[in-house]
């Protein structure tokens, strides 16, 4: 069955009919990872997501698959080791989507850790994270640092360091894992909310689910239910009357996006701010994005917004570090805000809280997982599925975790050099089709070798203008193969255009709405409603609401 809205009725019938070994609630990176691991071990798996896949925190991170340098400062060596080795694995599984990115760390005369301490710290980091020799940290003199990044203020730079990180697209990573899980037999549905648990002798045996598009309700029966609802984990524990002991502490983090020419950094930079926090500035295509903040949050979890104060904090930090940039609020082209579902610890402030994951088990059998990182999703999934199999399927012989070997895309590219040569081929083909060859990198980073299907789509739409053919081909692909249901699924989480291509979004929004309406069978009222919802997201992202 294709991973497409066209099969929604069959998927719902399948969910309502059978009994599953495992039902996962939440289609962020945590839930998707668990569904993939469990399906690969031979369990019959279902997953429901109340909005779109990755619509929670998993599309609102800094988009780094990282070794967690800041955890070294907090002396969380185990965490650095785990996420560090995971980076290399996830890169191997999706080399077009988890891309090596060298990070510059400027060092200052009067603040920060100092040159030698940083050098030793990064050496430990490389060791714990198992970084390959050629990628290990390189210390820079003051002159080399200012040459590496001439925009840096030069008065108190003492030197710098270059170290290895990976950047990704969190939403695409989540979607690709969902697609891979579906390919292994898991049944996944977006726009489907868990409303109530169904019990038999006080043990959970299923979940009453609401289809958010038709508002029909149906019950999914399962031997085990895992709550991977990120910031909403405690809400589900409350429904289960099992919210006791430790709970979540939500903190908000925001990012702003400015045009590349407003902050033309030559590479990704991780710099410290006078209040002791560290901030990233990451160039990506035609923009640079900057983040993040870390403040306690108790507001609406379904609409997390960046405030003018959040944006001003980041702008002030950038202007201090890169004085010639002279950024102002009006330079912000887009932004996003997300919630960290951290575990509450008495007396600790937002940035002191551990990023470790934790599993809670209730007497009803509900297994909840919270905390953690995008980077550690695979290990978190392994721990949860180990627990599920041990507790509930002890006598059934199941395979051990194999996700370290399961490619998470239908990508033919096995490593960076194959990705590069594939991108060169795509560049040539796009040029021949009169499409800006520069789009090749974006397409390959989004879709990997499935860009071949997009190219077929461009050829089918060749009678249109190049811009139209390109966007319609992506729309056709994501509607057909990536469970797109709404305009914002397409513009926010499949293509990332709301964040990284605002002008492209504005230029194509009406065309995409019309074409999508035709493909999905929408009436004019639904098309108008879709445009209104997307406009609200654009207003939030551009700070116009
Ligand atoms: P979510 O992505 O929020 O997924 C939970 C899902 O559950 C949601 O989609 C929600 O809609 C769904 N749900 C909730 N209730 C229900 C229900 N009743 N029925 C059905 N579905 C439901 N980590 C990194 O490794 N690298 C980084 O660079 C990084 N940067 C970050 C920056 C910021 C600002 C933040 C906030 C986090 C960052 N993280 C990073 C952490 C990482 O993003 C999160 O740990 C991760 O995305 C959490 O994923 P999740 O699946 O647990 O939660």
Coordinates of C-alpha atoms and ligand atoms in Angstrom, one line a residue:
X1 CA 0.0 0.0 0.0
X2 CA 1.4 3.4 -0.9
X3 CA 2.1 5.9 1.9
X4 CA -0.6 8.2 0.6
X5 CA -3.8 9.9 1.7
X6 CA -5.5 8.0 -1.0
X7 CA -5.3 4.9 1.2
X8 CA -6.6 6.6 4.3
X9 CA -9.9 4.7 4.3
X10 CA -8.1 1.3 4.0
X11 CA -5.6 2.3 6.7
X12 CA -8.4 3.2 9.1
X13 CA -10.2 0.0 8.3
X14 CA -7.0 -1.9 9.0
X15 CA -6.4 0.0 12.3
X16 CA -10.0 -0.6 13.5
X17 CA -10.1 -4.3 12.4
X18 CA -7.1 -6.1 13.7
X19 CA -5.3 -6.5 17.0
X20 CA -1.8 -5.0 17.1
X21 CA 1.2 -6.1 19.2
X22 CA 2.1 -2.4 19.7
X23 CA 0.3 0.9 19.3
X24 CA 2.5 4.0 19.3
X25 CA 0.9 7.4 20.1
X26 CA 2.9 10.3 18.6
X27 CA 4.5 10.6 15.2
X28 CA 7.5 12.7 16.1
X29 CA 11.0 11.3 15.8
X30 CA 10.6 9.3 19.0
X31 CA 7.4 7.5 18.0
X32 CA 8.6 7.0 14.4
X33 CA 11.8 5.4 15.6
X34 CA 9.9 3.1 17.9
X35 CA 7.6 2.0 15.1
X36 CA 10.5 1.3 12.8
X37 CA 12.4 -0.7 15.4
X38 CA 9.4 -2.8 16.4
X39 CA 8.3 -3.4 12.9
X40 CA 11.8 -4.6 12.0
X41 CA 11.7 -7.1 14.9
X42 CA 8.5 -8.6 13.5
X43 CA 5.9 -7.0 15.7
X44 CA 2.6 -5.9 14.3
X45 CA 2.7 -2.2 14.8
X46 CA 0.4 0.8 14.5
X47 CA 1.1 4.5 15.0
X48 CA -1.2 7.4 15.3
X49 CA -0.3 11.1 15.1
X50 CA -2.9 13.8 16.0
X51 CA -1.6 16.3 13.5
X52 CA 1.0 15.8 10.8
X53 CA 4.0 13.6 11.3
X54 CA 6.8 15.7 12.9
X55 CA 4.4 18.6 13.5
X56 CA 5.5 18.9 17.2
X57 CA 9.1 19.4 18.4
X58 CA 10.5 17.2 15.6
X59 CA 10.2 20.0 13.0
X60 CA 11.3 22.8 15.4
X61 CA 14.8 21.8 16.5
X62 CA 18.2 23.3 15.6
X63 CA 18.3 20.5 13.0
X64 CA 21.6 19.1 14.1
X65 CA 22.5 15.5 14.6
X66 CA 25.1 16.4 17.2
X67 CA 27.5 15.0 19.7
X68 CA 26.2 17.4 22.3
X69 CA 29.2 19.5 23.1
X70 CA 27.2 21.4 25.8
X71 CA 26.6 18.1 27.7
X72 CA 30.4 17.8 28.1
X73 CA 30.2 21.1 30.1
X74 CA 27.5 19.4 32.2
X75 CA 29.8 16.4 32.6
X76 CA 27.2 14.1 31.1
X77 CA 29.9 11.8 29.5
X78 CA 27.5 8.9 28.9
X79 CA 25.2 11.1 26.9
X80 CA 28.0 12.6 24.8
X81 CA 29.3 9.0 24.1
X82 CA 25.8 7.7 23.1
X83 CA 24.7 10.7 20.9
X84 CA 28.2 10.9 19.5
X85 CA 28.3 7.4 18.2
X86 CA 24.7 7.6 17.1
X87 CA 25.6 10.6 14.7
X88 CA 27.9 8.4 12.7
X89 CA 25.3 5.6 12.5
X90 CA 22.4 8.0 11.4
X91 CA 24.7 9.6 8.9
X92 CA 25.5 6.2 7.4
X93 CA 21.8 5.3 7.2
X94 CA 20.8 8.5 5.4
X95 CA 24.0 10.3 4.0
X96 CA 22.0 12.8 1.9
X97 CA 19.9 13.9 4.9
X98 CA 22.5 13.8 7.7
X99 CA 25.3 15.9 6.3
X100 CA 28.7 16.6 7.8
X101 CA 29.0 20.2 8.9
X102 CA 32.2 21.6 10.4
X103 CA 31.4 24.0 13.2
X104 CA 33.6 27.0 14.2
X105 CA 33.9 27.7 17.9
X106 CA 35.4 31.2 18.5
X107 CA 37.3 31.6 21.8
X108 CA 37.6 34.8 23.7
X109 CA 40.1 36.6 25.9
X110 CA 37.8 37.3 28.8
X111 CA 35.0 34.7 28.7
X112 CA 34.2 31.1 27.9
X113 CA 36.3 28.1 28.8
X114 CA 39.7 29.4 27.5
X115 CA 41.9 28.0 24.7
X116 CA 43.5 25.0 26.4
X117 CA 40.5 23.8 28.3
X118 CA 38.5 23.9 25.1
X119 CA 41.2 22.0 23.3
X120 CA 41.2 19.3 25.9
X121 CA 37.4 19.3 26.1
X122 CA 37.1 18.9 22.3
X123 CA 39.7 16.1 22.4
X124 CA 37.5 14.3 25.0
X125 CA 34.5 15.0 22.9
X126 CA 36.1 13.5 19.8
X127 CA 37.2 10.5 21.8
X128 CA 33.8 9.9 23.4
X129 CA 31.9 10.5 20.1
X130 CA 34.3 8.2 18.2
X131 CA 35.1 10.9 15.6
X132 CA 37.2 9.8 12.7
X133 CA 40.8 11.0 12.7
X134 CA 40.3 13.3 9.7
X135 CA 37.3 15.0 11.3
X136 CA 38.8 15.5 14.7
X137 CA 39.0 19.0 16.2
X138 CA 41.5 21.5 14.9
X139 CA 42.6 24.4 17.0
X140 CA 43.0 27.8 15.3
X141 CA 45.1 30.8 16.2
X142 CA 43.5 34.3 16.4
X143 CA 44.6 35.1 12.8
X144 CA 43.2 31.7 11.5
X145 CA 39.9 32.2 13.3
X146 CA 39.4 35.7 11.9
X147 CA 40.3 34.4 8.5
X148 CA 37.9 31.6 8.8
X149 CA 35.2 34.1 9.7
X150 CA 36.0 37.7 8.9
X151 CA 32.6 38.9 10.2
X152 CA 33.5 38.1 13.9
X153 CA 34.2 41.0 16.1
X154 CA 38.0 41.1 16.5
X155 CA 38.6 42.9 19.7
X156 CA 38.6 39.9 22.1
X157 CA 39.1 36.8 19.9
X158 CA 41.8 34.7 21.3
X159 CA 41.6 31.8 18.8
X160 CA 39.1 29.2 17.8
X161 CA 38.4 25.6 17.1
X162 CA 36.8 23.7 14.3
X163 CA 35.0 20.5 15.2
X164 CA 32.6 18.0 13.5
X165 CA 28.8 18.1 13.6
X166 CA 26.1 17.0 11.2
X167 CA 23.1 19.0 10.0
X168 CA 19.8 17.5 9.0
X169 CA 16.2 18.3 8.3
X170 CA 14.4 17.0 11.4
X171 CA 10.9 16.8 9.8
X172 CA 12.3 15.0 6.7
X173 CA 14.2 12.6 8.9
X174 CA 11.0 11.8 10.8
X175 CA 8.9 11.3 7.6
X176 CA 11.6 9.1 6.1
X177 CA 11.6 6.9 9.2
X178 CA 7.8 6.7 9.0
X179 CA 8.0 5.7 5.4
X180 CA 10.6 3.0 6.2
X181 CA 8.4 1.7 9.0
X182 CA 5.4 1.6 6.7
X183 CA 7.6 -0.3 4.2
X184 CA 8.2 -2.9 6.9
X185 CA 4.5 -3.4 7.5
X186 CA 3.7 -0.8 10.3
X187 CA 0.4 0.9 9.9
X188 CA 0.8 4.7 10.4
X189 CA -1.9 7.4 10.3
X190 CA -1.5 11.2 10.7
X191 CA -4.4 13.4 11.7
X192 CA -5.6 10.7 14.2
X193 CA -5.8 11.6 17.9
X194 CA -5.7 9.2 20.9
X195 CA -8.7 10.3 22.9
X196 CA -9.3 7.6 25.6
X197 CA -7.7 4.4 26.7
X198 CA -9.7 1.2 26.6
X199 CA -9.2 -1.1 29.6
X200 CA -9.8 -4.7 30.5
X201 CA -9.4 -5.5 34.1
X202 CA -7.5 -2.2 34.6
X203 CA -5.0 -3.0 31.9
X204 CA -4.9 -1.0 28.7
X205 CA -6.0 -3.0 25.7
X206 CA -6.7 -0.3 23.2
X207 CA -7.1 3.3 22.3
X208 CA -10.2 5.2 21.2
X209 CA -9.0 7.3 18.3
X210 CA -10.5 10.3 16.5
X211 CA -9.9 10.8 12.8
X212 CA -9.2 14.6 12.9
X213 CA -10.3 15.0 9.2
X214 CA -13.7 13.3 9.4
X215 CA -14.2 13.3 13.2
X216 CA -15.2 9.7 13.1
X217 CA -14.1 7.6 16.1
X218 CA -12.7 4.1 16.1
X219 CA -10.9 1.8 18.5
X220 CA -7.4 0.4 17.9
X221 CA -6.7 -2.7 19.9
X222 CA -3.2 -3.5 21.0
X223 CA -1.3 -5.6 23.5
X224 CA 1.0 -2.7 24.4
X225 CA 0.5 1.0 24.1
X226 CA 3.5 3.4 24.0
X227 CA 3.0 7.1 24.7
X228 CA 5.6 9.0 22.6
X229 CA 3.7 12.2 22.6
X230 CA 6.6 14.5 23.3
X231 CA 5.4 17.7 25.1
X232 CA 2.0 16.1 25.4
X233 CA 3.2 12.9 27.2
X234 CA 1.8 14.1 30.6
X235 CA -1.6 14.8 29.0
X236 CA -1.9 11.2 28.1
X237 CA -0.7 10.1 31.5
X238 CA -3.4 12.2 33.0
X239 CA -6.1 10.5 30.8
X240 CA -4.7 7.2 32.1
X241 CA -4.8 8.6 35.7
X242 CA -1.1 7.7 36.0
X243 CA 0.6 11.0 36.2
X244 CA 2.4 10.5 39.4
X245 CA 6.0 10.9 40.4
X246 CA 8.2 12.6 37.8
X247 CA 6.7 14.7 35.1
X248 CA 7.7 17.0 32.2
X249 CA 9.2 20.4 32.4
X250 CA 8.7 22.2 29.0
X251 CA 11.1 24.8 27.8
X252 CA 10.8 26.8 24.7
X253 CA 13.5 27.4 22.1
X254 CA 13.2 29.7 19.1
X255 CA 15.1 30.2 15.8
X256 CA 15.1 33.1 13.4
X257 CA 15.9 33.0 9.7
X258 CA 17.6 35.9 7.9
X259 CA 18.6 36.2 4.2
X260 CA 22.2 35.0 3.7
X261 CA 23.3 38.4 2.6
X262 CA 22.3 39.8 6.0
X263 CA 24.6 37.4 7.9
X264 CA 26.9 35.8 5.3
X265 CA 28.8 33.6 7.7
X266 CA 31.2 31.3 5.8
X267 CA 30.3 28.3 7.9
X268 CA 28.3 27.2 10.9
X269 CA 29.3 28.9 14.1
X270 CA 28.6 28.1 17.7
X271 CA 29.3 31.2 19.8
X272 CA 28.7 32.2 23.4
X273 CA 26.6 35.1 24.6
X274 CA 27.4 37.2 27.6
X275 CA 24.7 35.5 29.7
X276 CA 26.7 32.3 29.4
X277 CA 24.4 30.6 26.8
X278 CA 25.6 29.3 23.4
X279 CA 24.0 30.1 20.1
X280 CA 24.3 28.6 16.6
X281 CA 24.4 30.6 13.3
X282 CA 24.0 28.1 10.5
X283 CA 24.1 28.9 6.8
X284 CA 21.8 26.9 4.6
X285 CA 21.1 27.6 1.0
X286 CA 20.0 31.2 0.6
X287 CA 19.5 31.9 4.3
X288 CA 21.2 31.8 7.7
X289 CA 19.4 30.6 10.7
X290 CA 20.1 31.5 14.3
X291 CA 19.1 29.9 17.6
X292 CA 18.3 29.0 20.2
X293 CA 16.8 30.2 23.4
X294 CA 15.8 28.1 26.5
X295 CA 13.0 29.5 28.6
X296 CA 10.4 27.8 30.8
X297 CA 7.0 27.3 29.0
X298 CA 3.5 26.8 30.3
X299 CA 1.4 28.2 27.4
X300 CA -0.5 26.6 24.6
X301 CA 1.4 23.5 23.4
X302 CA -0.5 23.5 20.1
X303 CA 0.6 27.0 19.1
X304 CA 4.1 27.8 20.3
X305 CA 5.2 31.2 19.1
X306 CA 8.3 33.3 18.9
X307 CA 7.9 36.7 20.7
X308 CA 9.5 40.0 19.8
X309 CA 11.6 39.6 23.0
X310 CA 12.9 36.1 21.8
X311 CA 13.8 37.6 18.4
X312 CA 15.4 40.7 19.9
X313 CA 17.6 38.5 22.2
X314 CA 19.0 36.5 19.2
X315 CA 19.4 39.7 17.1
X316 CA 21.3 41.4 20.0
X317 CA 23.5 38.3 20.4
X318 CA 24.3 38.3 16.6
X319 CA 25.0 42.0 16.5
X320 CA 27.4 41.7 19.4
X321 CA 29.4 38.9 17.8
X322 CA 29.1 40.1 14.2
X323 CA 29.0 43.9 14.6
X324 CA 28.9 44.6 10.8
X325 CA 25.7 42.6 10.4
X326 CA 23.5 45.3 12.1
X327 CA 20.5 43.0 12.0
X328 CA 17.1 44.4 12.8
X329 CA 13.7 42.7 13.5
X330 CA 12.6 43.6 10.0
X331 CA 15.4 41.3 8.5
X332 CA 13.6 38.3 9.9
X333 CA 12.3 36.3 6.9
X334 CA 11.0 33.4 9.0
X335 CA 11.3 31.7 12.4
X336 CA 10.1 28.7 14.4
X337 CA 9.6 27.9 18.1
X338 CA 9.6 24.5 19.7
X339 CA 9.2 22.8 23.1
X340 CA 11.7 20.6 24.7
X341 CA 9.9 17.8 26.6
X342 CA 12.4 17.6 29.4
X343 CA 12.1 15.7 32.7
X344 CA 11.4 17.9 35.7
X345 CA 14.2 18.1 38.3
X346 CA 13.7 20.0 41.5
X347 CA 15.5 23.3 41.7
X348 CA 17.0 23.2 38.2
X349 CA 16.7 26.0 35.6
X350 CA 15.7 25.5 32.0
X351 CA 19.3 25.2 30.6
X352 CA 20.5 23.0 33.6
X353 CA 17.9 20.3 33.0
X354 CA 19.3 17.0 31.6
X355 CA 18.4 16.1 28.0
X356 CA 18.4 12.4 28.9
X357 CA 15.4 10.3 28.0
X358 CA 13.4 8.5 30.6
X359 CA 10.7 5.7 30.5
X360 CA 7.7 5.7 32.8
X361 CA 5.5 2.6 33.2
X362 CA 2.0 2.9 34.7
X363 CA 0.1 0.1 36.5
X364 CA -2.3 0.0 33.5
X365 CA 0.7 -1.0 31.3
X366 CA 1.1 2.3 29.5
X367 CA 4.7 2.9 28.6
X368 CA 5.6 6.6 28.3
X369 CA 8.9 8.0 27.0
X370 CA 10.1 11.6 27.2
X371 CA 13.2 13.7 27.1
X372 CA 16.0 12.8 24.8
X373 CA 17.2 14.2 21.5
X374 CA 16.6 13.9 17.9
X375 CA 20.1 12.5 17.6
X376 CA 19.4 9.7 20.1
X377 CA 16.1 8.6 18.6
X378 CA 17.4 5.1 17.5
X379 CA 18.8 4.2 20.9
X380 CA 15.7 5.5 22.6
X381 CA 13.6 3.3 20.3
X382 CA 15.8 0.3 21.0
X383 CA 15.4 0.7 24.8
X384 CA 11.6 1.0 24.5
X385 CA 11.2 -1.9 22.2
X386 CA 13.5 -4.0 24.4
X387 CA 11.3 -3.3 27.3
X388 CA 8.1 -4.0 25.3
X389 CA 9.4 -7.3 24.0
X390 CA 10.8 -8.4 27.4
X391 CA 7.5 -7.6 29.3
X392 CA 5.0 -8.7 26.8
X393 CA 6.5 -11.0 24.3
X394 CA 8.9 -12.9 26.4
X395 CA 8.1 -16.3 24.9
X396 CA 7.8 -15.1 21.3
X397 CA 11.2 -15.2 19.7
X398 CA 11.9 -11.8 18.3
X399 CA 14.9 -10.5 16.4
X400 CA 17.2 -8.2 18.3
X401 CA 17.4 -4.5 17.2
X402 CA 18.6 -4.2 13.7
X403 CA 17.9 -0.5 13.0
X404 CA 21.6 0.3 12.8
X405 CA 21.6 -1.6 9.5
X406 CA 18.2 -0.4 8.1
X407 CA 18.6 2.5 5.6
X408 CA 16.0 5.1 6.4
X409 CA 15.4 6.2 2.9
X410 CA 15.0 4.6 -0.5
X411 CA 18.3 6.4 -1.2
X412 CA 20.7 4.6 -3.5
X413 CA 23.5 6.8 -2.2
X414 CA 25.7 5.0 0.3
X415 CA 28.0 7.8 1.3
X416 CA 28.9 11.4 0.9
X417 CA 30.8 10.9 -2.3
X418 CA 27.9 9.0 -3.9
X419 CA 25.5 11.8 -2.8
X420 CA 27.8 14.4 -4.4
X421 CA 28.1 12.5 -7.7
X422 CA 24.3 11.9 -7.7
X423 CA 23.7 15.7 -7.1
X424 CA 26.1 16.5 -10.0
X425 CA 24.0 14.2 -12.3
X426 CA 20.8 15.9 -11.0
X427 CA 22.3 19.3 -11.6
X428 CA 23.0 18.4 -15.3
X429 CA 19.5 17.0 -15.8
X430 CA 17.9 20.1 -14.3
X431 CA 20.0 22.3 -16.5
X432 CA 18.8 20.3 -19.6
X433 CA 15.2 20.8 -18.4
X434 CA 15.7 24.6 -18.1
X435 CA 15.5 24.5 -14.3
X436 CA 18.0 26.3 -12.1
X437 CA 20.8 23.6 -11.5
X438 CA 21.2 25.2 -8.1
X439 CA 18.0 23.4 -7.1
X440 CA 19.8 20.1 -7.3
X441 CA 21.3 20.4 -3.8
X442 CA 18.0 21.2 -2.2
X443 CA 16.2 18.4 -4.0
X444 CA 18.9 15.8 -3.2
X445 CA 19.0 16.9 0.5
X446 CA 15.2 16.6 0.7
X447 CA 14.5 13.5 -1.3
X448 CA 17.8 11.6 -1.8
X449 CA 17.7 9.3 -4.7
X450 CA 13.9 9.6 -4.9
X451 CA 14.7 12.9 -6.7
X452 CA 14.5 10.6 -9.7
X453 CA 10.7 10.4 -9.2
X454 CA 10.6 14.3 -8.9
X455 CA 12.6 14.5 -12.2
X456 CA 10.0 12.2 -13.9
X457 CA 7.3 14.6 -12.5
X458 CA 9.1 17.6 -13.9
X459 CA 9.2 15.9 -17.3
X460 CA 5.4 15.2 -17.1
X461 CA 4.9 18.9 -16.3
X462 CA 7.4 20.2 -18.8
X463 CA 4.6 22.3 -20.6
X464 CA 4.5 24.5 -17.5
X465 CA 7.1 27.2 -16.5
X466 CA 10.2 25.7 -14.9
X467 CA 9.2 27.0 -11.4
X468 CA 5.7 25.5 -11.8
X469 CA 7.0 22.2 -13.1
X470 CA 9.4 21.9 -10.1
X471 CA 6.9 22.7 -7.4
X472 CA 4.1 20.5 -9.0
X473 CA 6.5 17.6 -9.3
X474 CA 7.3 17.8 -5.6
X475 CA 3.6 18.1 -4.7
X476 CA 2.7 15.0 -6.8
X477 CA 5.5 13.0 -5.1
X478 CA 4.7 14.0 -1.6
X479 CA 0.9 13.5 -2.1
X480 CA 1.5 10.1 -3.6
X481 CA 4.3 8.8 -1.4
X482 CA 4.5 10.9 1.8
X483 CA 1.0 11.1 3.3
X484 CA 0.5 14.8 2.7
X485 CA -3.0 15.8 3.7
X486 CA -2.9 19.6 4.0
X487 CA -1.2 22.6 2.4
X488 CA 1.0 23.1 5.5
X489 CA 2.1 19.5 5.5
X490 CA 3.6 20.3 2.1
X491 CA 5.0 23.7 2.8
X492 CA 6.2 23.2 6.3
X493 CA 7.3 19.6 6.8
X494 CA 7.9 18.0 3.4
X495 CA 9.7 20.9 1.7
X496 CA 10.7 23.1 4.6
X497 CA 9.7 26.1 2.5
X498 CA 8.0 28.0 5.3
X499 CA 11.4 28.2 7.1
X500 CA 13.9 28.2 4.3
X501 CA 12.1 29.3 1.1
X502 CA 9.6 31.9 2.1
X503 CA 9.7 33.8 -1.2
X504 CA 9.2 30.5 -3.1
X505 CA 6.3 29.7 -0.9
X506 CA 4.7 33.1 -1.5
X507 CA 5.2 32.8 -5.2
X508 CA 3.6 29.4 -5.5
X509 CA 1.1 29.2 -2.8
X510 CA -2.0 29.8 -5.0
X511 CA -0.9 27.4 -7.7
X512 CA -0.1 24.7 -5.1
X513 CA -3.5 25.2 -3.4
X514 CA -5.4 24.9 -6.7
X515 CA -3.4 21.8 -7.8
X516 CA -3.6 20.2 -4.4
X517 CA -7.3 20.8 -4.3
X518 CA -7.6 19.1 -7.7
X519 CA -5.5 16.1 -6.5
X520 CA -7.3 15.7 -3.2
X521 CA -10.9 16.5 -4.4
X522 CA -11.3 19.6 -2.3
X523 CA -14.2 22.0 -2.9
X524 CA -13.5 25.8 -3.0
X525 CA -14.4 26.2 0.7
X526 CA -11.7 23.7 1.7
X527 CA -9.1 25.3 -0.6
X528 CA -9.9 28.7 1.1
X529 CA -9.7 27.2 4.6
X530 CA -6.3 25.6 3.7
X531 CA -5.0 29.0 2.5
X532 CA -6.2 30.7 5.7
X533 CA -4.5 28.1 7.9
X534 CA -1.2 28.4 6.0
X535 CA -1.5 32.2 6.1
X536 CA -1.7 32.0 9.9
X537 CA 1.5 30.0 10.0
X538 CA 3.2 32.5 7.7
X539 CA 2.1 35.4 10.0
X540 CA 3.5 33.5 13.1
X541 CA 6.7 32.7 11.3
X542 CA 7.3 36.3 10.1
X543 CA 6.2 37.8 13.4
X544 CA 3.2 39.6 11.8
X545 CA 0.5 38.1 14.1
Ligands
LIG1 P1 7.4 15.5 19.2 O1 8.2 15.7 18.0 O2 6.8 16.7 19.8 O3 6.4 14.4 18.8 C1 5.3 14.1 19.6 C2 4.1 13.9 18.8 O4 3.0 13.4 19.5 C3 3.6 15.3 18.2 O5 3.7 15.3 16.8 C4 2.1 15.4 18.7 O6 1.3 16.0 17.7 C5 1.8 13.9 18.9 N1 0.7 13.7 19.9 C6 0.5 14.4 21.0 N2 -0.6 14.0 21.6 C7 -1.2 13.1 20.8 C8 -2.4 12.3 20.9 N3 -3.2 12.4 21.9 N4 -2.7 11.4 19.9 C9 -1.8 11.3 18.8 N5 -0.7 12.0 18.7 C10 -0.3 12.9 19.7 N6 17.8 17.5 19.3 C11 18.9 17.1 18.6 O7 19.3 16.0 18.5 N7 19.5 18.1 17.8 C12 19.1 19.4 17.8 O8 19.7 20.2 17.1 C13 18.0 19.8 18.7 N8 17.7 21.1 18.8 C14 16.6 21.4 19.5 C15 16.2 22.7 19.5 C16 15.0 23.1 20.1 C17 14.6 24.5 20.1 C18 14.2 22.1 20.7 C19 12.9 22.5 21.3 C20 14.6 20.8 20.7 C21 15.8 20.4 20.1 N9 16.2 19.1 20.1 C22 17.3 18.7 19.4 C23 15.5 18.0 20.8 C24 14.6 17.3 19.8 O9 14.0 18.1 18.8 C25 13.5 16.6 20.6 O10 14.0 15.8 21.6 C26 12.6 15.7 19.7 O11 12.2 16.3 18.5 C27 11.4 15.2 20.5 O12 10.7 14.3 19.6 P2 9.4 13.6 20.1 O13 8.9 12.7 19.1 O14 9.6 13.0 21.5 O15 8.3 14.8 20.3

